[in-house]
Amino acid sequence: GEDVEQSLFLSVREGDSSVINCTYTDSSSTYLYWYKQEPGAGLQLLTYIFSNMDMKQDQRLTVLLNKKDKHLSLRIADTQTGDSAIYFCAESLVSGTYKYIFGTGTRLKVLA
Amino acid sequence: ETGVTQTPRHLVMGMTNKKSLKCEQHLGHNAMYWYKQSAKKPLELMFVYSLEERVENNSVPSRFSPECPNSSHLFLHLHTLQPEDSALYLCASSQDPPGLRADTQYFGPGTRLTVL
């Protein structure tokens, strides 16, 4: 079955880079996404990548996709305390039926 | 503000109650979604509506009943829930029907549901 996995926690110091990793099992994914959830709020889309791309950069965010290893990562440069949140990886699939699968989320804590 | 609002933000109900969650999107989107977010579990997609028709129902128990009267509103009717149904229920919307292209979903803040 389809599965998206992430590590649960990550701590970094302010100003350092953060790298949040995600692995997925279904190779028929069309798009992969990164969402951010702050306390008491819904999910906010940060960025997405089409499955035939290797990399996408958007200001401080860099997404890397390794299709062979089914591995997705989100790098946040110059991490700030405001980046502390839960980050969710997700994939969308259309293979007979529609699926949108989220990982368990990685809680990022930025230390001042 | 994402343009997706949910009410109520918090709800406590007994197992015999009937209640409804409401979601409204002000973005002119064509698709709306209900998700369940439980502690330490992946976000679960419950229902998808595209152009006011239900296109996905991921084996959700019948005690959850969705309704989409128009493209801007989505309801989740609840009856005879169980304590394990306590969770954050998130509504989302997207411009295009699911699967058409990158499904940029805009989420509401959620309703925190507690079933006693």
Coordinates of C-alpha atoms in Angstrom, one line a residue:
Chain A
G1 CA 0.0 0.0 0.0
E2 CA 0.9 3.6 -0.2
D3 CA 3.0 5.0 2.7
V4 CA 4.8 8.3 3.4
E5 CA 7.3 8.3 6.2
Q6 CA 9.1 11.1 8.1
S7 CA 11.2 11.4 11.2
L8 CA 9.2 12.8 14.1
F9 CA 11.5 15.5 15.4
L10 CA 14.3 17.8 14.3
S11 CA 16.1 20.5 16.3
V12 CA 18.4 23.1 14.8
R13 CA 20.1 26.3 15.9
E14 CA 18.9 29.6 14.5
G15 CA 20.8 30.5 11.4
D16 CA 21.7 27.0 10.5
S17 CA 20.1 25.0 7.7
S18 CA 17.4 22.5 8.4
V19 CA 16.9 19.4 6.3
I20 CA 13.6 17.5 6.6
N21 CA 13.4 14.1 4.9
C22 CA 10.6 12.0 3.6
T23 CA 10.3 8.6 1.9
Y24 CA 7.4 7.3 0.0
T25 CA 6.5 4.0 -1.4
D26 CA 4.3 4.6 -4.5
S27 CA 6.2 5.4 -7.6
S28 CA 3.1 6.5 -9.5
S29 CA 2.9 9.8 -7.5
T30 CA 2.3 12.8 -9.7
Y31 CA 3.2 15.6 -7.3
L32 CA 4.9 15.8 -4.0
Y33 CA 4.3 18.6 -1.5
W34 CA 5.6 20.2 1.6
Y35 CA 3.1 21.7 4.1
K36 CA 3.7 23.7 7.3
Q37 CA 1.4 23.6 10.3
E38 CA 1.8 26.1 13.1
P39 CA 0.1 25.6 16.5
G40 CA -3.6 26.0 16.3
A41 CA -3.6 26.4 12.5
G42 CA -4.4 24.4 9.5
L43 CA -1.8 23.3 7.0
Q44 CA -0.1 25.8 4.7
L45 CA 1.3 24.8 1.4
L46 CA 5.0 25.7 1.2
T47 CA 6.0 24.3 -2.1
Y48 CA 5.5 21.3 -4.4
I49 CA 7.4 19.5 -7.1
F50 CA 6.3 17.6 -10.1
S51 CA 7.5 14.0 -10.0
N52 CA 9.7 14.4 -13.1
M53 CA 11.8 17.2 -11.5
D54 CA 14.9 16.7 -9.4
M55 CA 15.0 20.0 -7.6
K56 CA 13.1 23.1 -7.0
Q57 CA 14.2 26.3 -5.2
D58 CA 12.0 28.9 -3.8
Q59 CA 13.8 31.6 -1.7
R60 CA 15.0 29.9 1.4
L61 CA 13.4 26.6 0.5
T62 CA 15.1 23.9 -1.6
V63 CA 13.3 20.7 -2.5
L64 CA 15.2 17.7 -3.7
L65 CA 13.6 14.6 -5.2
N66 CA 15.3 11.3 -5.7
K67 CA 12.9 9.2 -7.6
K68 CA 15.1 6.1 -7.7
D69 CA 15.2 6.0 -3.9
K70 CA 11.7 7.5 -3.5
H71 CA 13.2 10.2 -1.2
L72 CA 12.1 13.8 -0.9
S73 CA 13.8 16.4 1.2
L74 CA 13.1 20.0 2.2
R75 CA 16.0 22.3 3.0
I76 CA 15.4 25.5 4.9
A77 CA 18.3 27.9 4.7
D78 CA 19.1 30.3 7.5
T79 CA 16.4 28.8 9.8
Q80 CA 14.6 31.2 12.0
T81 CA 12.6 30.8 15.2
G82 CA 9.4 31.5 13.1
D83 CA 10.1 28.3 11.2
S84 CA 9.3 26.2 14.2
A85 CA 6.3 24.1 13.2
I86 CA 5.3 20.7 12.0
Y87 CA 6.3 20.0 8.4
F88 CA 4.3 17.5 6.4
C89 CA 5.3 15.7 3.2
A90 CA 2.5 14.6 0.9
E91 CA 2.0 13.0 -2.4
S92 CA -0.9 12.9 -4.8
L93 CA -1.6 9.9 -7.0
V94 CA -4.1 9.2 -9.7
S95 CA -4.1 5.5 -10.5
G96 CA -7.7 4.5 -11.0
T97 CA -8.7 6.5 -8.0
Y98 CA -7.6 9.7 -6.5
K99 CA -5.3 9.6 -3.4
Y100 CA -3.6 12.3 -1.4
I101 CA -1.3 10.9 1.2
F102 CA 0.4 12.7 4.0
G103 CA 3.3 11.7 6.2
T104 CA 3.1 11.8 10.0
G105 CA 4.9 15.2 10.1
T106 CA 8.2 16.3 11.4
R107 CA 8.3 18.7 14.3
L108 CA 11.0 21.3 13.8
K109 CA 12.3 23.2 16.8
V110 CA 14.6 26.1 16.2
L111 CA 16.8 27.0 19.1
A112 CA 17.8 30.6 19.6
Chain B
E1 CA -5.9 33.7 6.5
T2 CA -6.2 31.1 3.8
G3 CA -9.7 31.9 2.6
V4 CA -11.1 28.8 4.1
T5 CA -13.0 29.1 7.3
Q6 CA -14.3 26.4 9.7
T7 CA -16.9 26.5 12.4
P8 CA -17.0 25.7 15.2
R9 CA -13.3 25.8 16.2
H10 CA -13.9 23.6 19.2
L11 CA -16.7 21.1 19.8
V12 CA -17.4 18.7 22.7
M13 CA -20.1 16.2 22.2
G14 CA -21.5 13.1 23.8
M15 CA -21.8 9.8 21.9
T16 CA -25.5 10.2 21.4
N17 CA -25.4 13.7 20.1
K18 CA -25.8 14.9 16.5
K19 CA -23.7 17.8 15.4
S20 CA -22.4 19.3 12.2
L21 CA -19.1 20.9 11.2
K22 CA -19.1 23.6 8.6
C23 CA -16.5 24.7 6.1
E24 CA -16.7 27.7 3.8
Q25 CA -14.2 28.7 1.1
H26 CA -14.1 32.2 -0.4
L27 CA -11.6 31.3 -3.1
G28 CA -13.9 30.2 -6.0
H29 CA -12.4 26.7 -5.9
N30 CA -14.0 23.7 -7.4
A31 CA -12.9 21.0 -5.0
M32 CA -13.3 20.6 -1.3
Y33 CA -11.9 18.0 1.1
W34 CA -12.4 16.7 4.7
Y35 CA -9.4 15.4 6.6
K36 CA -9.0 13.9 10.0
Q37 CA -5.8 14.6 12.0
S38 CA -5.2 12.4 15.0
A39 CA -2.2 12.6 17.3
K40 CA 0.9 10.7 16.0
K41 CA -1.0 9.5 12.9
P42 CA -0.8 10.6 9.3
L43 CA -3.4 13.0 8.1
E44 CA -6.3 10.9 6.7
L45 CA -8.3 12.0 3.7
M46 CA -11.9 11.3 4.4
F47 CA -14.0 12.8 1.6
V48 CA -13.4 14.7 -1.6
Y49 CA -16.0 16.7 -3.5
S50 CA -15.4 18.0 -7.0
L51 CA -17.9 20.3 -8.6
E52 CA -20.3 19.4 -5.7
E53 CA -20.2 15.7 -6.4
R54 CA -18.5 13.3 -4.1
V55 CA -15.6 11.7 -5.8
E56 CA -13.8 9.9 -3.0
N57 CA -14.9 8.3 0.2
N58 CA -12.0 6.6 1.9
S59 CA -13.8 3.9 3.8
V60 CA -15.1 6.3 6.4
P61 CA -17.7 5.0 8.8
S62 CA -21.3 6.0 8.1
R63 CA -21.5 7.9 11.4
F64 CA -19.7 10.6 9.4
S65 CA -21.9 12.1 6.6
P66 CA -20.7 14.8 4.3
E67 CA -22.8 17.3 2.4
C68 CA -21.8 19.8 -0.2
P69 CA -24.8 22.0 -1.1
N70 CA -22.7 24.3 -3.4
S71 CA -19.1 24.7 -4.3
S72 CA -18.4 27.1 -1.5
H73 CA -19.8 25.1 1.4
L74 CA -19.0 21.7 2.9
F75 CA -20.5 20.1 5.9
L76 CA -19.7 17.1 8.0
H77 CA -22.6 15.7 9.9
L78 CA -21.8 13.7 12.9
H79 CA -24.0 11.2 14.8
T80 CA -23.3 8.5 17.4
L81 CA -19.6 9.1 17.4
Q82 CA -17.1 7.2 19.4
P83 CA -14.3 8.5 21.7
E84 CA -11.7 7.4 19.2
D85 CA -13.3 9.9 16.7
S86 CA -11.8 12.7 18.8
A87 CA -9.4 14.6 16.5
L88 CA -8.8 17.7 14.6
Y89 CA -11.0 17.8 11.5
L90 CA -9.5 19.9 8.7
C91 CA -11.3 21.2 5.6
A92 CA -9.4 22.1 2.5
S93 CA -10.2 23.4 -1.0
S94 CA -8.3 23.4 -4.4
Q95 CA -8.9 25.3 -7.6
D96 CA -9.0 22.2 -9.8
P97 CA -10.7 18.9 -9.4
P98 CA -8.3 16.4 -7.8
G99 CA -5.6 14.8 -9.9
L100 CA -6.0 17.3 -12.7
R101 CA -2.7 19.1 -11.9
A102 CA -0.8 20.1 -8.8
D103 CA -3.4 20.1 -6.1
T104 CA -2.5 23.2 -4.2
Q105 CA -4.8 22.7 -1.2
Y106 CA -5.7 25.6 1.0
F107 CA -6.6 24.4 4.5
G108 CA -8.9 25.9 7.1
P109 CA -7.8 26.1 10.8
G110 CA -9.7 23.0 11.7
T111 CA -12.3 22.0 14.3
R112 CA -11.0 20.3 17.4
L113 CA -13.6 17.6 18.2
T114 CA -13.8 15.8 21.6
V115 CA -16.2 12.9 22.0
L116 CA -17.0 12.0 25.5

